[in-house]
């Protein structure tokens, strides 16, 4: 649980720094929002959505990790791997595909094919988790583009 709090805190640090800066320069921020409210509120909305999305992704990865720990604990306690895979507790998880591969080997890798199957399942899981982080990375670039657009609009208004 301490690890989860650490990751949530790390995800929230940039937002807290921005919030502190916004509070510190409250008058300037309010003036900037009043000059072009649509663009500035859109930027703030994208930032809030991005932070919420990242926190949700951290929650989902932690949820998958807890399911994996539960599977390991129950398998170590002597439950059958085949029964564990069919248990509704593990249904709907991304890690379930890897657990099915492990259950098919009965926990022992006897051939190279079994090992490759598990490695392929792990690679697919890794690819899926990386794909979940592409959208927040896109949002980061999008916010930078919106900020540049706001800068150019402000320069044009100044001229």
Coordinates of N, CA and C in Angstrom, one line a residue:
X1 N 0.8 -1.2 0.0 CA 0.0 0.0 0.0 C 0.9 1.3 0.0
X2 N 2.0 1.2 0.7 CA 2.9 2.4 0.7 C 3.4 2.7 -0.7
X3 N 3.7 1.6 -1.5 CA 4.2 1.8 -2.9 C 3.1 2.5 -3.7
X4 N 1.9 2.1 -3.5 CA 0.8 2.8 -4.3 C 0.7 4.2 -4.0
X5 N 0.8 4.6 -2.7 CA 0.8 6.0 -2.3 C 1.9 6.7 -2.9
X6 N 3.1 6.1 -3.0 CA 4.3 6.7 -3.6 C 4.0 7.1 -5.1
X7 N 3.4 6.1 -5.8 CA 3.1 6.4 -7.2 C 2.1 7.4 -7.4
X8 N 1.0 7.4 -6.6 CA 0.0 8.5 -6.7 C 0.7 9.8 -6.4
X9 N 1.5 9.9 -5.4 CA 2.2 11.1 -5.0 C 3.1 11.6 -6.2
X10 N 3.8 10.7 -6.8 CA 4.7 11.1 -7.9 C 3.8 11.6 -9.1
X11 N 2.7 11.0 -9.3 CA 1.8 11.4 -10.4 C 1.2 12.8 -10.1
X12 N 1.0 13.1 -8.8 CA 0.4 14.4 -8.4 C 1.3 15.5 -8.2
X13 N 2.6 15.3 -8.1 CA 3.6 16.4 -7.9 C 3.5 17.5 -8.9
X14 N 3.6 17.1 -10.3 CA 3.5 18.2 -11.2 C 2.2 19.1 -11.1
X15 N 1.1 18.4 -10.8 CA -0.2 19.1 -10.7 C -0.2 20.0 -9.5
X16 N 0.4 19.5 -8.4 CA 0.5 20.3 -7.2 C 1.4 21.5 -7.3
X17 N 2.5 21.4 -8.1 CA 3.3 22.5 -8.4 C 2.6 23.5 -9.2
X18 N 1.9 23.1 -10.2 CA 1.1 24.0 -11.0 C 0.0 24.7 -10.2
X19 N -0.6 24.0 -9.4 CA -1.7 24.5 -8.5 C -1.1 25.6 -7.6
X20 N 0.1 25.3 -7.0 CA 0.7 26.2 -6.1 C 1.1 27.5 -6.8
X21 N 1.6 27.3 -8.1 CA 2.0 28.5 -8.9 C 0.8 29.3 -9.2
X22 N -0.3 28.6 -9.6 CA -1.6 29.3 -9.9 C -2.1 30.1 -8.7
X23 N -2.0 29.5 -7.5 CA -2.5 30.2 -6.3 C -1.5 31.4 -6.0
X24 N -0.2 31.2 -6.2 CA 0.7 32.2 -5.9 C 0.5 33.5 -6.8
X25 N 0.3 33.2 -8.1 CA 0.1 34.3 -9.1 C -1.4 34.3 -9.5
X26 N -2.3 34.3 -8.5 CA -3.7 34.2 -8.7 C -4.2 35.3 -9.6
X27 N -3.8 36.6 -9.3 CA -4.3 37.7 -10.1 C -3.9 37.6 -11.6
X28 N -2.7 37.2 -11.8 CA -2.2 37.1 -13.2 C -2.9 36.0 -13.9
X29 N -3.1 34.9 -13.3 CA -3.8 33.7 -13.9 C -5.3 34.1 -14.2
X30 N -5.9 34.8 -13.3 CA -7.3 35.2 -13.6 C -7.4 36.2 -14.7
X31 N -6.4 37.1 -14.8 CA -6.4 38.1 -15.9 C -6.2 37.3 -17.2
X32 N -5.3 36.4 -17.2 CA -5.0 35.6 -18.5 C -6.2 34.8 -18.9
X33 N -6.9 34.3 -17.9 CA -8.1 33.5 -18.3 C -9.2 34.4 -18.8
X34 N -9.3 35.6 -18.3 CA -10.3 36.6 -18.8 C -10.0 37.1 -20.2
X35 N -8.8 37.2 -20.5 CA -8.4 37.6 -21.9 C -8.9 36.7 -22.9
X36 N -8.6 35.4 -22.8 CA -9.1 34.4 -23.7 C -9.6 33.2 -23.0
X37 N -10.8 33.3 -22.5 CA -11.4 32.3 -21.6 C -11.5 30.9 -22.2
X38 N -11.9 30.9 -23.5 CA -12.2 29.6 -24.1 C -10.9 28.7 -24.2
X39 N -9.9 29.4 -24.8 CA -8.6 28.6 -24.9 C -8.0 28.2 -23.6
X40 N -8.0 29.2 -22.6 CA -7.3 28.9 -21.4 C -8.1 27.8 -20.6
X41 N -9.4 27.9 -20.6 CA -10.2 26.9 -19.9 C -10.1 25.5 -20.6
X42 N -9.9 25.6 -21.9 CA -9.7 24.3 -22.6 C -8.4 23.7 -22.2
X43 N -7.4 24.5 -22.1 CA -6.0 24.0 -21.6 C -6.1 23.4 -20.2
X44 N -6.8 24.1 -19.3 CA -7.0 23.6 -18.0 C -7.8 22.3 -17.9
X45 N -8.8 22.3 -18.8 CA -9.6 21.0 -18.8 C -8.8 19.9 -19.3
X46 N -8.0 20.1 -20.4 CA -7.1 19.0 -20.9 C -6.2 18.5 -19.8
X47 N -5.6 19.5 -19.0 CA -4.7 19.1 -18.0 C -5.3 18.3 -16.9
X48 N -6.5 18.7 -16.5 CA -7.3 18.0 -15.4 C -7.6 16.6 -15.9
X49 N -8.1 16.5 -17.2 CA -8.4 15.2 -17.8 C -7.1 14.3 -17.8
X50 N -6.0 14.9 -18.2 CA -4.8 14.1 -18.3 C -4.3 13.6 -17.0
X51 N -4.4 14.4 -15.9 CA -4.0 14.0 -14.6 C -5.0 12.8 -14.1
X52 N -6.3 13.0 -14.4 CA -7.2 12.0 -14.0 C -7.0 10.7 -14.7
X53 N -6.6 10.8 -16.0 CA -6.3 9.6 -16.8 C -5.1 8.8 -16.3
X54 N -4.1 9.6 -15.9 CA -2.8 9.0 -15.4 C -3.1 8.3 -14.0
X55 N -3.8 9.0 -13.2 CA -4.2 8.4 -11.9 C -5.0 7.1 -12.1
X56 N -5.9 7.1 -13.0 CA -6.7 5.9 -13.3 C -5.8 4.8 -13.8
X57 N -4.8 5.1 -14.7 CA -3.9 4.1 -15.2 C -3.1 3.5 -14.1
X58 N -2.6 4.3 -13.2 CA -1.9 3.8 -12.0 C -2.7 2.9 -11.2
X59 N -4.0 3.3 -11.0 CA -4.9 2.4 -10.2 C -5.1 1.1 -10.9
X60 N -5.3 1.1 -12.3 CA -5.5 -0.2 -13.0 C -4.2 -1.1 -12.9
X61 N -3.1 -0.5 -13.1 CA -1.8 -1.3 -13.0 C -1.7 -1.9 -11.6
X62 N -2.0 -1.1 -10.6 CA -1.9 -1.6 -9.2 C -3.0 -2.7 -9.0
X63 N -4.1 -2.6 -9.6 CA -5.2 -3.6 -9.5 C -4.7 -4.9 -10.1
X64 N -4.1 -4.8 -11.3 CA -3.6 -6.0 -11.9 C -2.5 -6.7 -11.1
X65 N -1.6 -5.8 -10.5 CA -0.5 -6.3 -9.7 C -1.1 -7.1 -8.4
X66 N -2.1 -6.5 -7.8 CA -2.8 -7.2 -6.7 C -3.4 -8.5 -7.1
X67 N -4.0 -8.6 -8.3 CA -4.5 -9.9 -8.8 C -3.4 -10.9 -8.9
X68 N -2.3 -10.4 -9.5 CA -1.1 -11.3 -9.6 C -0.6 -11.8 -8.3
X69 N -0.5 -10.9 -7.3 CA -0.1 -11.4 -6.0 C -1.0 -12.3 -5.3
X70 N -2.3 -12.1 -5.6 CA -3.3 -13.0 -5.0 C -3.2 -14.4 -5.7
X71 N -3.0 -14.4 -7.0 CA -2.8 -15.7 -7.7 C -1.6 -16.4 -7.2
X72 N -0.5 -15.7 -7.0 CA 0.7 -16.3 -6.4 C 0.5 -16.9 -5.0
X73 N -0.2 -16.1 -4.2 CA -0.4 -16.5 -2.8 C -1.3 -17.8 -2.8
X74 N -2.3 -17.8 -3.6 CA -3.2 -19.0 -3.6 C -2.6 -20.2 -4.2
X75 N -1.7 -20.0 -5.3 CA -1.0 -21.1 -5.9 C 0.0 -21.6 -4.9
X76 N 0.7 -20.8 -4.1 CA 1.6 -21.2 -3.1 C 1.0 -22.0 -2.0
X77 N -0.3 -21.6 -1.7 CA -1.0 -22.3 -0.7 C -1.5 -23.7 -1.1
X78 N -1.3 -24.0 -2.4 CA -1.6 -25.4 -2.8 C -2.8 -25.5 -3.7
X79 N -3.5 -24.4 -4.1 CA -4.6 -24.5 -5.0 C -4.2 -24.9 -6.4
X80 N -5.0 -25.6 -7.1 CA -4.7 -26.0 -8.4 C -4.7 -24.8 -9.4
X81 N -3.7 -24.8 -10.2 CA -3.6 -23.7 -11.2 C -4.7 -23.6 -12.1
X82 N -5.2 -24.8 -12.6 CA -6.4 -24.8 -13.5 C -7.6 -24.2 -12.8
X83 N -7.8 -24.5 -11.5 CA -9.0 -24.0 -10.8 C -8.8 -22.5 -10.6
X84 N -7.6 -22.0 -10.3 CA -7.4 -20.6 -10.1 C -7.7 -19.8 -11.4
X85 N -7.3 -20.3 -12.6 CA -7.5 -19.6 -13.8 C -9.0 -19.5 -14.1
X86 N -9.8 -20.5 -13.7 CA -11.2 -20.4 -13.9 C -12.0 -19.6 -12.9
X87 N -11.3 -19.2 -11.8 CA -11.9 -18.5 -10.7 C -12.3 -17.1 -11.3
X88 N -13.6 -16.7 -11.0 CA -14.1 -15.4 -11.4 C -13.3 -14.2 -10.9
X89 N -12.5 -14.4 -9.9 CA -11.7 -13.3 -9.3 C -10.7 -12.8 -10.3
X90 N -10.2 -13.7 -11.2 CA -9.2 -13.3 -12.2 C -9.8 -13.0 -13.5
X91 N -11.1 -13.0 -13.7 CA -11.7 -12.7 -14.9 C -11.7 -11.2 -15.2
X92 N -11.5 -10.9 -16.5 CA -11.4 -9.5 -16.9 C -10.1 -8.8 -16.6
X93 N -9.1 -9.5 -16.2 CA -7.8 -8.9 -15.9 C -6.9 -9.1 -17.1
X94 N -6.0 -8.2 -17.3 CA -5.0 -8.3 -18.4 C -4.0 -9.4 -18.1
X95 N -3.8 -9.6 -16.8 CA -2.8 -10.6 -16.4 C -3.3 -12.0 -16.6
X96 N -4.7 -12.2 -16.8 CA -5.3 -13.5 -16.9 C -4.7 -14.3 -18.1
X97 N -4.3 -13.6 -19.2 CA -3.8 -14.3 -20.3 C -2.4 -15.0 -19.9
X98 N -1.6 -14.3 -19.2 CA -0.4 -14.8 -18.7 C -0.6 -16.0 -17.7
X99 N -1.6 -15.8 -16.9 CA -1.9 -16.8 -15.9 C -2.4 -18.1 -16.5
X100 N -3.1 -18.0 -17.6 CA -3.6 -19.2 -18.4 C -2.3 -19.9 -18.9
X101 N -1.4 -19.2 -19.5 CA -0.2 -19.8 -20.0 C 0.6 -20.5 -18.9
X102 N 0.7 -19.9 -17.7 CA 1.4 -20.5 -16.6 C 0.6 -21.7 -16.1
X103 N -0.7 -21.7 -16.1 CA -1.5 -22.8 -15.6 C -1.4 -24.0 -16.6
X104 N -1.2 -23.7 -17.9 CA -1.1 -24.8 -18.9 C 0.2 -25.5 -18.7
X105 N 1.2 -24.9 -18.1 CA 2.5 -25.5 -17.9 C 2.6 -26.2 -16.5
X106 N 1.5 -26.0 -15.7 CA 1.4 -26.5 -14.3 C 2.5 -26.0 -13.4
X107 N 3.0 -24.8 -13.8 CA 4.0 -24.1 -13.0 C 5.4 -24.5 -13.3
X108 N 5.6 -25.4 -14.2 CA 7.0 -25.9 -14.5 C 7.2 -25.8 -16.0
X109 N 8.3 -25.2 -16.4 CA 8.7 -25.0 -17.8 C 9.5 -26.2 -18.2
X110 N 8.9 -27.1 -19.0 CA 9.7 -28.3 -19.4 C 10.2 -28.2 -20.8
X111 N 9.6 -27.4 -21.6 CA 10.0 -27.2 -23.0 C 10.2 -25.8 -23.4
X112 N 11.0 -25.6 -24.4 CA 11.3 -24.2 -24.9 C 10.0 -23.6 -25.4
X113 N 9.1 -24.4 -26.0 CA 7.8 -23.9 -26.5 C 7.0 -23.3 -25.4
X114 N 6.9 -23.9 -24.3 CA 6.1 -23.4 -23.1 C 6.7 -22.1 -22.7
X115 N 8.0 -22.0 -22.6 CA 8.7 -20.8 -22.2 C 8.4 -19.7 -23.2
X116 N 8.5 -20.0 -24.5 CA 8.2 -18.9 -25.5 C 6.7 -18.5 -25.4
X117 N 5.8 -19.4 -25.1 CA 4.4 -19.0 -25.0 C 4.2 -18.0 -23.8
X118 N 4.8 -18.3 -22.7 CA 4.7 -17.4 -21.5 C 5.4 -16.1 -21.9
X119 N 6.6 -16.1 -22.5 CA 7.3 -14.9 -22.8 C 6.4 -14.0 -23.8
X120 N 5.8 -14.7 -24.8 CA 4.9 -14.0 -25.7 C 3.7 -13.3 -25.0
X121 N 3.2 -14.1 -24.0 CA 2.0 -13.5 -23.3 C 2.5 -12.3 -22.5
X122 N 3.7 -12.4 -21.9 CA 4.2 -11.2 -21.1 C 4.5 -10.1 -22.0
X123 N 5.0 -10.3 -23.2 CA 5.3 -9.3 -24.2 C 4.0 -8.6 -24.6
X124 N 3.0 -9.4 -24.8 CA 1.7 -8.8 -25.2 C 1.1 -7.9 -24.1
X125 N 1.3 -8.4 -22.8 CA 0.8 -7.6 -21.7 C 1.7 -6.3 -21.6
X126 N 3.0 -6.4 -21.8 CA 3.8 -5.2 -21.8 C 3.4 -4.2 -22.9
X127 N 3.2 -4.7 -24.1 CA 2.7 -3.8 -25.2 C 1.4 -3.1 -24.8
X128 N 0.5 -3.9 -24.2 CA -0.8 -3.3 -23.9 C -0.7 -2.2 -22.8
X129 N 0.2 -2.4 -21.8 CA 0.4 -1.4 -20.8 C 1.1 -0.2 -21.4
X130 N 2.0 -0.4 -22.3 CA 2.7 0.8 -22.9 C 1.7 1.5 -23.8
X131 N 0.8 0.8 -24.4 CA -0.2 1.5 -25.3 C -1.2 2.4 -24.5
X132 N -1.4 2.0 -23.2 CA -2.3 2.8 -22.3 C -1.6 4.1 -22.0
X133 N -0.3 4.2 -22.1 CA 0.4 5.4 -21.8 C 0.6 6.3 -23.0
X134 N 0.2 5.9 -24.2 CA 0.4 6.7 -25.4 C -0.5 7.9 -25.3
X135 N -1.8 7.7 -24.9 CA -2.7 8.9 -24.9 C -2.3 10.0 -23.9
X136 N -1.9 9.6 -22.7 CA -1.4 10.7 -21.8 C -0.2 11.5 -22.4
X137 N 0.7 10.7 -23.1 CA 1.8 11.4 -23.8 C 1.3 12.3 -24.9
X138 N 0.3 11.9 -25.6 CA -0.3 12.7 -26.7 C -0.9 14.0 -26.0
X139 N -1.6 13.8 -24.9 CA -2.1 15.0 -24.2 C -1.1 16.0 -23.8
X140 N 0.1 15.5 -23.4 CA 1.2 16.4 -23.1 C 1.6 17.3 -24.3
X141 N 1.8 16.6 -25.4 CA 2.1 17.4 -26.6 C 1.0 18.3 -27.0
X142 N -0.2 17.9 -26.9 CA -1.4 18.7 -27.2 C -1.4 19.9 -26.4
X143 N -1.1 19.8 -25.1 CA -1.2 21.0 -24.2 C -0.1 21.9 -24.6
X144 N 1.1 21.4 -25.0 CA 2.2 22.3 -25.4 C 1.7 23.1 -26.7
X145 N 1.1 22.4 -27.6 CA 0.6 23.1 -28.8 C -0.4 24.1 -28.5
X146 N -1.3 23.8 -27.5 CA -2.3 24.8 -27.1 C -1.7 26.0 -26.5
X147 N -0.7 25.8 -25.7 CA 0.1 26.9 -25.0 C 0.7 27.7 -26.1
X148 N 1.3 27.1 -27.1 CA 2.0 27.9 -28.2 C 0.9 28.7 -28.9
X149 N -0.2 28.1 -29.2 CA -1.3 28.8 -29.9 C -1.7 30.0 -29.1
X150 N -1.9 29.8 -27.8 CA -2.3 30.9 -26.9 C -1.2 32.0 -26.9
X151 N 0.1 31.6 -27.0 CA 1.2 32.6 -27.0 C 1.1 33.4 -28.3
X152 N 0.9 32.8 -29.4 CA 0.8 33.5 -30.7 C -0.5 34.4 -30.7
X153 N -1.6 33.9 -30.2 CA -2.8 34.8 -30.1 C -2.5 36.0 -29.3
X154 N -1.8 35.8 -28.2 CA -1.5 36.9 -27.3 C -0.5 37.9 -28.0
X155 N 0.5 37.4 -28.7 CA 1.4 38.3 -29.5 C 0.6 39.0 -30.6
X156 N -0.3 38.4 -31.2 CA -1.1 39.1 -32.3 C -1.9 40.2 -31.7
X157 N -2.5 39.9 -30.5 CA -3.3 40.9 -29.9 C -2.5 42.1 -29.4
X158 N -1.2 41.8 -29.0 CA -0.3 42.9 -28.6 C 0.1 43.8 -29.7
X159 N 0.3 43.1 -30.9 CA 0.7 43.9 -32.1 C -0.5 44.7 -32.6

